[in-house]
Amino acid sequence: MSWKKEKAILLSMGALLFGLMCFILGIAFGASSDQTEFSGTILPVLSVVGTWVSGLGSLGAVIVALWLAEKQRRAESELLELDLGFFIIPFASEAVLMISAVSKGKRPSEINSVSIYGKTANAKMYLVNFLPCGSQLPVNIGYGKKASFFCEVGFEYQIGEYISTNCNGSAKELELCVSTTTENFIYSPDASMKKTLEAFAAKSKSKLESSNG
């Protein structure tokens, strides 16, 4: 959660509490007609409101402490930012697929495997034999470091064949999984990439039907 959202939530809670206090005080003031009734009505209400504020303050302190502890835990854990796209590299006859992983966590990440799968598929497709110009498995990356895995030329057709065979030709639920020693990081390609991969799936299916025919 971003700081702007957190600040908005805190301000909203403060405004709600202030409005509630004004509402209660307004009712109490309206119910009293003289000083005696005012003292007998307002003072107990203020005491109750003070108790509520104290309780809410204690609750807020606990929530903030838990939130800070969770934020610290996340900051000290592994965190990978993934991406998938086509890139042109030297010595390649055409653009190739590249999977990138940037470490944004304080704990180093030992990347052991990269796979693609459909949520409803019965099997995953593990990616191996990356081009030597990029990163190789396994690879260890620390904070701010990046691993780039370049697939072989034409590998997108193999992914298309996987989609055609295991995902009914649809890349709608296709996801990329980068696994480390302790975590699995999931990335869902954007709509444009999924559409491109579906086109390769259609081509792979057409080639298969032609060869069988």
GROMACS .gro file of C-alpha atoms in nm:
model
  213
    1MET     CA    1   0.000   0.000   0.000
    2SER     CA    2   0.140   0.341  -0.098
    3TRP     CA    3   0.193   0.625   0.149
    4LYS     CA    4  -0.079   0.830  -0.023
    5LYS     CA    5  -0.337   0.557   0.038
    6GLU     CA    6  -0.222   0.509   0.397
    7LYS     CA    7  -0.245   0.885   0.460
    8ALA     CA    8  -0.593   0.896   0.307
    9ILE     CA    9  -0.711   0.612   0.533
   10LEU     CA   10  -0.571   0.779   0.846
   11LEU     CA   11  -0.729   1.114   0.754
   12SER     CA   12  -1.062   0.944   0.686
   13MET     CA   13  -1.054   0.770   1.024
   14GLY     CA   14  -0.966   1.098   1.196
   15ALA     CA   15  -1.249   1.283   1.019
   16LEU     CA   16  -1.494   1.005   1.109
   17LEU     CA   17  -1.391   1.016   1.475
   18PHE     CA   18  -1.418   1.396   1.486
   19GLY     CA   19  -1.761   1.385   1.324
   20LEU     CA   20  -1.879   1.122   1.573
   21MET     CA   21  -1.760   1.331   1.867
   22CYS     CA   22  -1.936   1.641   1.733
   23PHE     CA   23  -2.254   1.442   1.678
   24ILE     CA   24  -2.256   1.307   2.034
   25LEU     CA   25  -2.176   1.646   2.185
   26GLY     CA   26  -2.449   1.807   1.975
   27ILE     CA   27  -2.709   1.559   2.100
   28ALA     CA   28  -2.599   1.606   2.460
   29PHE     CA   29  -2.602   1.984   2.430
   30GLY     CA   30  -2.944   1.981   2.269
   31ALA     CA   31  -3.080   1.760   2.547
   32SER     CA   32  -2.968   2.002   2.821
   33SER     CA   33  -3.159   2.321   2.894
   34ASP     CA   34  -2.976   2.469   3.195
   35GLN     CA   35  -2.637   2.454   3.364
   36THR     CA   36  -2.735   2.169   3.597
   37GLU     CA   37  -2.862   1.953   3.314
   38PHE     CA   38  -2.561   2.056   3.104
   39SER     CA   39  -2.320   1.940   3.375
   40GLY     CA   40  -2.515   1.621   3.432
   41THR     CA   41  -2.533   1.541   3.061
   42ILE     CA   42  -2.222   1.677   2.895
   43LEU     CA   43  -1.962   1.571   3.151
   44PRO     CA   44  -2.057   1.200   3.145
   45VAL     CA   45  -2.066   1.213   2.766
   46LEU     CA   46  -1.721   1.370   2.756
   47SER     CA   47  -1.598   1.097   2.990
   48VAL     CA   48  -1.736   0.828   2.761
   49VAL     CA   49  -1.593   0.998   2.452
   50GLY     CA   50  -1.255   1.025   2.626
   51THR     CA   51  -1.265   0.654   2.702
   52TRP     CA   52  -1.349   0.580   2.339
   53VAL     CA   53  -1.069   0.802   2.213
   54SER     CA   54  -0.824   0.636   2.450
   55GLY     CA   55  -0.937   0.291   2.337
   56LEU     CA   56  -0.919   0.385   1.970
   57GLY     CA   57  -0.575   0.534   2.026
   58SER     CA   58  -0.452   0.210   2.184
   59LEU     CA   59  -0.604   0.008   1.901
   60GLY     CA   60  -0.446   0.240   1.646
   61ALA     CA   61  -0.107   0.203   1.814
   62VAL     CA   62  -0.135  -0.177   1.797
   63ILE     CA   63  -0.241  -0.166   1.431
   64VAL     CA   64   0.045   0.069   1.340
   65ALA     CA   65   0.295  -0.150   1.527
   66LEU     CA   66   0.173  -0.462   1.345
   67TRP     CA   67   0.177  -0.278   1.011
   68LEU     CA   68   0.534  -0.157   1.067
   69ALA     CA   69   0.643  -0.508   1.164
   70GLU     CA   70   0.484  -0.654   0.850
   71LYS     CA   71   0.637  -0.380   0.635
   72GLN     CA   72   0.979  -0.452   0.785
   73ARG     CA   73   0.934  -0.825   0.726
   74ARG     CA   74   0.845  -0.767   0.362
   75ALA     CA   75   1.133  -0.525   0.314
   76GLU     CA   76   1.377  -0.785   0.445
   77SER     CA   77   1.238  -1.069   0.230
   78GLU     CA   78   1.286  -1.158  -0.136
   79LEU     CA   79   1.109  -0.945  -0.394
   80LEU     CA   80   1.141  -0.986  -0.770
   81GLU     CA   81   0.993  -0.760  -1.037
   82LEU     CA   82   0.934  -0.965  -1.352
   83ASP     CA   83   0.886  -0.878  -1.716
   84LEU     CA   84   0.841  -1.064  -2.045
   85GLY     CA   85   0.890  -0.917  -2.391
   86PHE     CA   86   1.054  -0.936  -2.732
   87PHE     CA   87   1.399  -0.784  -2.775
   88ILE     CA   88   1.648  -0.753  -3.059
   89ILE     CA   89   1.998  -0.869  -2.969
   90PRO     CA   90   2.322  -0.902  -3.169
   91PHE     CA   91   2.380  -1.227  -3.357
   92ALA     CA   92   2.007  -1.313  -3.359
   93SER     CA   93   1.823  -1.317  -3.691
   94GLU     CA   94   1.503  -1.188  -3.531
   95ALA     CA   95   1.363  -1.062  -3.202
   96VAL     CA   96   1.373  -1.311  -2.917
   97LEU     CA   97   1.174  -1.348  -2.598
   98MET     CA   98   1.344  -1.218  -2.287
   99ILE     CA   99   1.243  -1.282  -1.927
  100SER     CA  100   1.386  -1.033  -1.679
  101ALA     CA  101   1.391  -1.039  -1.300
  102VAL     CA  102   1.498  -0.737  -1.095
  103SER     CA  103   1.567  -0.788  -0.725
  104LYS     CA  104   1.396  -0.524  -0.510
  105GLY     CA  105   1.418  -0.704  -0.177
  106LYS     CA  106   1.697  -0.679   0.079
  107ARG     CA  107   1.743  -1.056   0.076
  108PRO     CA  108   1.931  -1.197  -0.228
  109SER     CA  109   1.737  -1.428  -0.458
  110GLU     CA  110   1.869  -1.759  -0.589
  111ILE     CA  111   1.670  -1.816  -0.910
  112ASN     CA  112   1.648  -2.187  -0.986
  113SER     CA  113   1.381  -2.223  -1.253
  114VAL     CA  114   1.159  -2.037  -1.498
  115SER     CA  115   0.830  -2.179  -1.620
  116ILE     CA  116   0.514  -2.087  -1.808
  117TYR     CA  117   0.176  -2.238  -1.733
  118GLY     CA  118  -0.196  -2.196  -1.773
  119LYS     CA  119  -0.407  -2.194  -1.459
  120THR     CA  120  -0.629  -2.472  -1.597
  121ALA     CA  121  -0.346  -2.668  -1.765
  122ASN     CA  122  -0.237  -3.006  -1.634
  123ALA     CA  123   0.135  -2.939  -1.682
  124LYS     CA  124   0.384  -2.655  -1.669
  125MET     CA  125   0.636  -2.571  -1.940
  126TYR     CA  126   0.985  -2.524  -1.798
  127LEU     CA  127   1.217  -2.292  -1.990
  128VAL     CA  128   1.575  -2.415  -2.035
  129ASN     CA  129   1.871  -2.366  -2.269
  130PHE     CA  130   1.878  -1.986  -2.263
  131LEU     CA  131   2.112  -1.804  -2.499
  132PRO     CA  132   2.467  -1.765  -2.358
  133CYS     CA  133   2.458  -1.384  -2.398
  134GLY     CA  134   2.221  -1.361  -2.100
  135SER     CA  135   2.183  -1.505  -1.752
  136GLN     CA  136   2.193  -1.880  -1.689
  137LEU     CA  137   2.022  -2.094  -1.426
  138PRO     CA  138   2.081  -2.100  -1.138
  139VAL     CA  139   2.169  -1.737  -1.075
  140ASN     CA  140   2.197  -1.532  -0.755
  141ILE     CA  141   2.101  -1.163  -0.764
  142GLY     CA  142   2.114  -0.908  -0.485
  143TYR     CA  143   1.927  -0.582  -0.435
  144GLY     CA  144   1.912  -0.372  -0.751
  145LYS     CA  145   2.060  -0.647  -0.969
  146LYS     CA  146   1.891  -0.786  -1.280
  147ALA     CA  147   1.885  -1.129  -1.442
  148SER     CA  148   1.799  -1.143  -1.813
  149PHE     CA  149   1.711  -1.476  -1.972
  150PHE     CA  150   1.709  -1.474  -2.354
  151CYS     CA  151   1.512  -1.755  -2.516
  152GLU     CA  152   1.633  -1.922  -2.834
  153VAL     CA  153   1.517  -1.785  -3.170
  154GLY     CA  154   1.172  -1.920  -3.249
  155PHE     CA  155   1.102  -2.036  -2.895
  156GLU     CA  156   0.774  -1.846  -2.906
  157TYR     CA  157   0.642  -2.117  -3.137
  158GLN     CA  158   0.708  -2.376  -2.866
  159ILE     CA  159   0.513  -2.162  -2.622
  160GLY     CA  160   0.239  -2.134  -2.884
  161GLU     CA  161   0.232  -2.513  -2.915
  162TYR     CA  162   0.200  -2.541  -2.536
  163ILE     CA  163  -0.091  -2.295  -2.539
  164SER     CA  164  -0.258  -2.479  -2.826
  165THR     CA  165  -0.219  -2.820  -2.661
  166ASN     CA  166  -0.270  -2.742  -2.291
  167CYS     CA  167  -0.472  -2.418  -2.283
  168ASN     CA  168  -0.720  -2.469  -2.570
  169GLY     CA  169  -0.539  -2.204  -2.772
  170SER     CA  170  -0.610  -1.929  -2.519
  171ALA     CA  171  -0.341  -1.734  -2.333
  172LYS     CA  172  -0.597  -1.557  -2.114
  173GLU     CA  173  -0.484  -1.737  -1.798
  174LEU     CA  174  -0.120  -1.779  -1.899
  175GLU     CA  175   0.134  -1.687  -1.631
  176LEU     CA  176   0.510  -1.677  -1.592
  177CYS     CA  177   0.664  -1.827  -1.278
  178VAL     CA  178   1.017  -1.753  -1.159
  179SER     CA  179   1.112  -1.980  -0.869
  180THR     CA  180   1.381  -1.913  -0.613
  181THR     CA  181   1.503  -2.130  -0.328
  182THR     CA  182   1.215  -2.020  -0.104
  183GLU     CA  183   0.961  -1.830  -0.316
  184ASN     CA  184   0.758  -1.848  -0.637
  185PHE     CA  185   0.707  -1.514  -0.813
  186ILE     CA  186   0.420  -1.493  -1.061
  187TYR     CA  187   0.386  -1.255  -1.355
  188SER     CA  188   0.086  -1.224  -1.585
  189PRO     CA  189   0.178  -1.098  -1.935
  190ASP     CA  190  -0.012  -0.794  -2.061
  191ALA     CA  191  -0.302  -0.827  -2.304
  192SER     CA  192  -0.087  -0.743  -2.605
  193MET     CA  193   0.169  -1.014  -2.526
  194LYS     CA  194  -0.106  -1.271  -2.464
  195LYS     CA  195  -0.261  -1.185  -2.799
  196THR     CA  196   0.077  -1.227  -2.970
  197LEU     CA  197   0.132  -1.566  -2.806
  198GLU     CA  198  -0.218  -1.676  -2.909
  199ALA     CA  199  -0.124  -1.592  -3.269
  200PHE     CA  200   0.178  -1.823  -3.239
  201ALA     CA  201  -0.052  -2.087  -3.090
  202ALA     CA  202  -0.278  -2.063  -3.395
  203LYS     CA  203   0.024  -2.094  -3.628
  204SER     CA  204   0.153  -2.396  -3.436
  205LYS     CA  205  -0.188  -2.562  -3.457
  206SER     CA  206  -0.208  -2.491  -3.829
  207LYS     CA  207   0.137  -2.643  -3.888
  208LEU     CA  208   0.044  -2.951  -3.685
  209GLU     CA  209  -0.279  -3.001  -3.880
  210SER     CA  210  -0.093  -2.958  -4.210
  211SER     CA  211   0.170  -3.216  -4.113
  212ASN     CA  212  -0.097  -3.464  -4.003
  213GLY     CA  213  -0.298  -3.402  -4.320
   0.00000   0.00000   0.00000
